[in-house]
Coordinates of C-alpha atoms and ligand atoms in Angstrom, one line a residue:
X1 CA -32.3 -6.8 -12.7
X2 CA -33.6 -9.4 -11.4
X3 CA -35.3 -9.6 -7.9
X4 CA -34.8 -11.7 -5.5
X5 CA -36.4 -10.3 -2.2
X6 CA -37.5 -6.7 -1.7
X7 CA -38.5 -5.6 1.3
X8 CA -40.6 -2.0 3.3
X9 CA -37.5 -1.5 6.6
X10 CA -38.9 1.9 7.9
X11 CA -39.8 5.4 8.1
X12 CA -37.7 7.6 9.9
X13 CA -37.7 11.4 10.5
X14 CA -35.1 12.1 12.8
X15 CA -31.6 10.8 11.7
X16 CA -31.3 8.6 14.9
X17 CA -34.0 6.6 13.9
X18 CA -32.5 5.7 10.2
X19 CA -31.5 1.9 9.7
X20 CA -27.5 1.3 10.7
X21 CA -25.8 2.5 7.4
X22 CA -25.3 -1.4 6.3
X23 CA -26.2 -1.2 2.4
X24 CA -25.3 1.2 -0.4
X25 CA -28.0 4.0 -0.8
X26 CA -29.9 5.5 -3.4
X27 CA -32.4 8.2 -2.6
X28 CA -35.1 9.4 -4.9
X29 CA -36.3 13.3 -4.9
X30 CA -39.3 15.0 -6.6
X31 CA -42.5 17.0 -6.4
X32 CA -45.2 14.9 -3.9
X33 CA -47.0 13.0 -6.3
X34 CA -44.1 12.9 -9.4
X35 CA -44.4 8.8 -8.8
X36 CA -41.6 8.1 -6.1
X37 CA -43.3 5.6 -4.7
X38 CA -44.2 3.6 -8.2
X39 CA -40.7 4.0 -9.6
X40 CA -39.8 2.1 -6.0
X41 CA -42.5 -0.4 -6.2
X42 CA -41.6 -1.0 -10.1
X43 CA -37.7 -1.5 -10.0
X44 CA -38.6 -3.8 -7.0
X45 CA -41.2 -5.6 -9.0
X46 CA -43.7 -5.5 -6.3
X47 CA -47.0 -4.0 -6.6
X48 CA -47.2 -2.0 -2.6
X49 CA -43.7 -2.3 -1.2
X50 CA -43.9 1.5 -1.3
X51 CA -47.5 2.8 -0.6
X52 CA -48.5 4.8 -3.2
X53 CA -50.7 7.7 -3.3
X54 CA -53.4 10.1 -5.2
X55 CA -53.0 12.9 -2.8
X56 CA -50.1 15.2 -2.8
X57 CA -48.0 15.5 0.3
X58 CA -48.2 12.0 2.0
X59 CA -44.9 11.0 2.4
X60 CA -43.6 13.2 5.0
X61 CA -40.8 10.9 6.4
X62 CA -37.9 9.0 4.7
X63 CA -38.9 5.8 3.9
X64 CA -36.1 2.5 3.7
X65 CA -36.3 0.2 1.4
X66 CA -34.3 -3.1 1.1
X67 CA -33.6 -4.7 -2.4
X68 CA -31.5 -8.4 -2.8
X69 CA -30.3 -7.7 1.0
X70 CA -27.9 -5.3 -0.5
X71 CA -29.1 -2.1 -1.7
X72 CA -31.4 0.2 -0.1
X73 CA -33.6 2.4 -2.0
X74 CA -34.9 5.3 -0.3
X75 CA -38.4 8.0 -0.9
X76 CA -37.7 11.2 0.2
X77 CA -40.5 13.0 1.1
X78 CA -41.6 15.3 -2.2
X79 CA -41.6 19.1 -2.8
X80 CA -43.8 21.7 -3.8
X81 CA -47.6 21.2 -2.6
X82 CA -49.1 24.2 -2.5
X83 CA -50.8 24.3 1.0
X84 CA -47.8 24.4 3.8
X85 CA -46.4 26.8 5.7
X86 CA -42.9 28.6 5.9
X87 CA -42.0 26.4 8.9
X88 CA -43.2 23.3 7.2
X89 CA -40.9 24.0 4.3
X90 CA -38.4 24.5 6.5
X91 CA -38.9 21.4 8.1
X92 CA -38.9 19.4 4.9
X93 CA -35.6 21.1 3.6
X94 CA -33.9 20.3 7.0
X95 CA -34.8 16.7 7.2
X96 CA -34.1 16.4 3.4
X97 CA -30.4 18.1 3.9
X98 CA -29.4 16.9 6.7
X99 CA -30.3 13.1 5.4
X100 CA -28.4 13.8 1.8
X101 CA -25.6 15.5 3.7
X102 CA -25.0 12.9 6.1
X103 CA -25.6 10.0 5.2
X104 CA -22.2 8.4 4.5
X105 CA -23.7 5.0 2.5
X106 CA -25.5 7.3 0.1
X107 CA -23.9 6.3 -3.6
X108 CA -26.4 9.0 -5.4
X109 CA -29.6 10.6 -5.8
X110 CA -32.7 9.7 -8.4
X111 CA -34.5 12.8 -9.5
X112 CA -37.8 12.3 -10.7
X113 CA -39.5 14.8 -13.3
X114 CA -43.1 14.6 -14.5
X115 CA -42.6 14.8 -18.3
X116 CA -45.7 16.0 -18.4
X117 CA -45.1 19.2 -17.5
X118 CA -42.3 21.6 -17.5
X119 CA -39.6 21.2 -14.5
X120 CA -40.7 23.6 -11.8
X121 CA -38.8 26.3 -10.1
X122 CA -38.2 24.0 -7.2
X123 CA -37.4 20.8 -9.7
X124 CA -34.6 23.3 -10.8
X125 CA -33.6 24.3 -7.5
X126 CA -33.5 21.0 -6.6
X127 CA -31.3 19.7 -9.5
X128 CA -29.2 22.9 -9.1
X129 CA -28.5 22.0 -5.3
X130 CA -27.7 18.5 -6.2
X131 CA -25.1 19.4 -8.6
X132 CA -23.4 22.2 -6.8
X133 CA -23.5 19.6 -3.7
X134 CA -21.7 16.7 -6.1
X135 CA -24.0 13.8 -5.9
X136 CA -24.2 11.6 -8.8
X137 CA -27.6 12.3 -10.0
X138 CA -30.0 10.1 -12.6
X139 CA -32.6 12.2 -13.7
X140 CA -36.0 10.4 -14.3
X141 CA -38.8 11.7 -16.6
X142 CA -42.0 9.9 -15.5
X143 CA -45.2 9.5 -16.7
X144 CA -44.5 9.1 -19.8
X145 CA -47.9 6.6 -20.8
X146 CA -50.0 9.9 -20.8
X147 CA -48.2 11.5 -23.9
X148 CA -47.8 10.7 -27.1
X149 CA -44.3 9.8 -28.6
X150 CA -44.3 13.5 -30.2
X151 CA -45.5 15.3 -27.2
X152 CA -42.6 12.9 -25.2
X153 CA -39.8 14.2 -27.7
X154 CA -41.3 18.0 -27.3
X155 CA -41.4 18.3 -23.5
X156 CA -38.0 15.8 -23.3
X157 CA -36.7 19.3 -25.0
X158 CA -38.1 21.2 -22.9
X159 CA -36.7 19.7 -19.9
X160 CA -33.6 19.6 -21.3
X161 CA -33.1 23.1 -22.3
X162 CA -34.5 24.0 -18.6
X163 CA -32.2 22.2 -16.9
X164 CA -29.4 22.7 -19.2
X165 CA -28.5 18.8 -19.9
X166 CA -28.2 16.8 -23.1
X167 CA -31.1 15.4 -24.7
X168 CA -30.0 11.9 -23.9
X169 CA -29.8 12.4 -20.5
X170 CA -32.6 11.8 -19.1
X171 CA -34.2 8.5 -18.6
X172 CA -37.9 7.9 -20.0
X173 CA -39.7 6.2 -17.5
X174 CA -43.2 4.7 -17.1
X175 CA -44.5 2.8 -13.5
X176 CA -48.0 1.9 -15.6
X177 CA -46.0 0.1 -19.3
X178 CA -42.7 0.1 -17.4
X179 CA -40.6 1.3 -20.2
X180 CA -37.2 2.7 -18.9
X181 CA -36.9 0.1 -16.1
X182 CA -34.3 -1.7 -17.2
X183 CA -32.2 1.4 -17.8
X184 CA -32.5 3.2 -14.3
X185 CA -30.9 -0.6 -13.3
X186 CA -28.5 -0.5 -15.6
X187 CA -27.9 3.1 -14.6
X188 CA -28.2 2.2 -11.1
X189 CA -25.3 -0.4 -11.3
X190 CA -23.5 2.3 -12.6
X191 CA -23.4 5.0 -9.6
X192 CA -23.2 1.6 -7.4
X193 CA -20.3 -0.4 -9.3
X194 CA -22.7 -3.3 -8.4
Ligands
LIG1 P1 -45.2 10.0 -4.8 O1 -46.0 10.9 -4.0 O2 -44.0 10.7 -5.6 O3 -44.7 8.8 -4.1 O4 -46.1 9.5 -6.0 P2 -46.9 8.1 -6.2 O5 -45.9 7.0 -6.6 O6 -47.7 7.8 -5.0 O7 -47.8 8.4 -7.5 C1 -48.8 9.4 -7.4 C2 -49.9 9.1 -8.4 O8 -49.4 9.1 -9.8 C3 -50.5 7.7 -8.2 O9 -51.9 7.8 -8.5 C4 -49.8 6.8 -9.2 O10 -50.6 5.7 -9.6 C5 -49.6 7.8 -10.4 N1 -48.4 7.4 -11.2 C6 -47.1 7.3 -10.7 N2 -46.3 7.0 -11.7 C7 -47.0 6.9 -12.8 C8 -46.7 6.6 -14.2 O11 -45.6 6.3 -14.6 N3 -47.8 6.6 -15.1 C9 -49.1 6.9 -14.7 N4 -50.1 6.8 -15.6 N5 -49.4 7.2 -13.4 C10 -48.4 7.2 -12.5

């Protein structure tokens, strides 16, 4: 794909404050920390469009990014640290619903998996949700530069039993070597019918 401007719009928490629904929409989901922000920056081919981050839990808002003046990619803020309360999960799950629900230029949802480890009980819930609420969902295994290409084919089972997909699923992805780039584009074009 190639890029021809890419740009940061805005973070928004409230739905009023969201960018007038102008561009297709693709939102990307995960654990804080799974690399939302580098898939961003690398499919964009910049190096900070998208701030990234070594601490867990940054992103609290939706952030709005604008690719080619025609398709917005957007970074939900991530799941599962440890440290919040009740009413701070609460918080995140209605500002992350009521965004995917909504939001009538969304064309489908990234989910991003660290293929390091196995999905989590809130990737699966997650995954689950997004099924049983019909999005088109590309699911992204990340990381994949810090295993080896047996430990990649192990764990890409493992995910793949979890989540109950087939083993060709899932796309292998890498911000650092940038392998699977190309195909969450190709992919992308796909839920867009750019
Ligand atoms: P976010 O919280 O989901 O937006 O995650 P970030 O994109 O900020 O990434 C969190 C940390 O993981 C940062 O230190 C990134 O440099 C690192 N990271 C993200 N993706 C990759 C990847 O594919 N490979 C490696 N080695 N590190 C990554």
């Amino acid at each position: 794909m190639k890029i021809k401007s890419a740009e940061y719009i805005l973070s928004a928490v409230k739905p009023h404050q969201y960018p007038p629904e102008e561009f297709c929409e693709v939102a990307f989901v995960g654990r804080s920390n799974v690399g939302k922000s580098s898939i961003i920056n690398t499919l964009a081919n910049r190096k900070n469009i998208a701030r990234t981050s070594g601490k867990p839990g940054k992103t609290q808002t939706i952030n709005f990014y604008e690719v080619n003046n025609s398709l917005m990619l957007v970074d939900l803020p991530g799941y599962g640290f440890a440290k919040v309360s009740k009413q701070q999960k609460a918080g995140w799950k209605k500002m992350i619903e009521s965004y995917l629900l909504k939001r009538t230029t969304l064309k489908g949802v990234v989910q991003l998996i660290d293929l390091r480890h196995k999905p989590t009980s809130e990737d699966q819930d997650m995954f689950a949700w997004l099924l049983e609420n019909k999005f088109p969902v590309l699911l992204v295994a990340t990381k994949s530069d810090k295993l080896s290409n047996n430990q990649v084919q192990k764990n890409l089972k493992e995910l793949c039993n979890t989540l109950g997909v087939p083993k060709d699923y899932p796309i292998i992805f890498s911000a650092l070597t940038k392998v699977g780039r190309e195909e969450v584009w190709e992919s992308l074009h796909g839920l867009l019918e750019m």
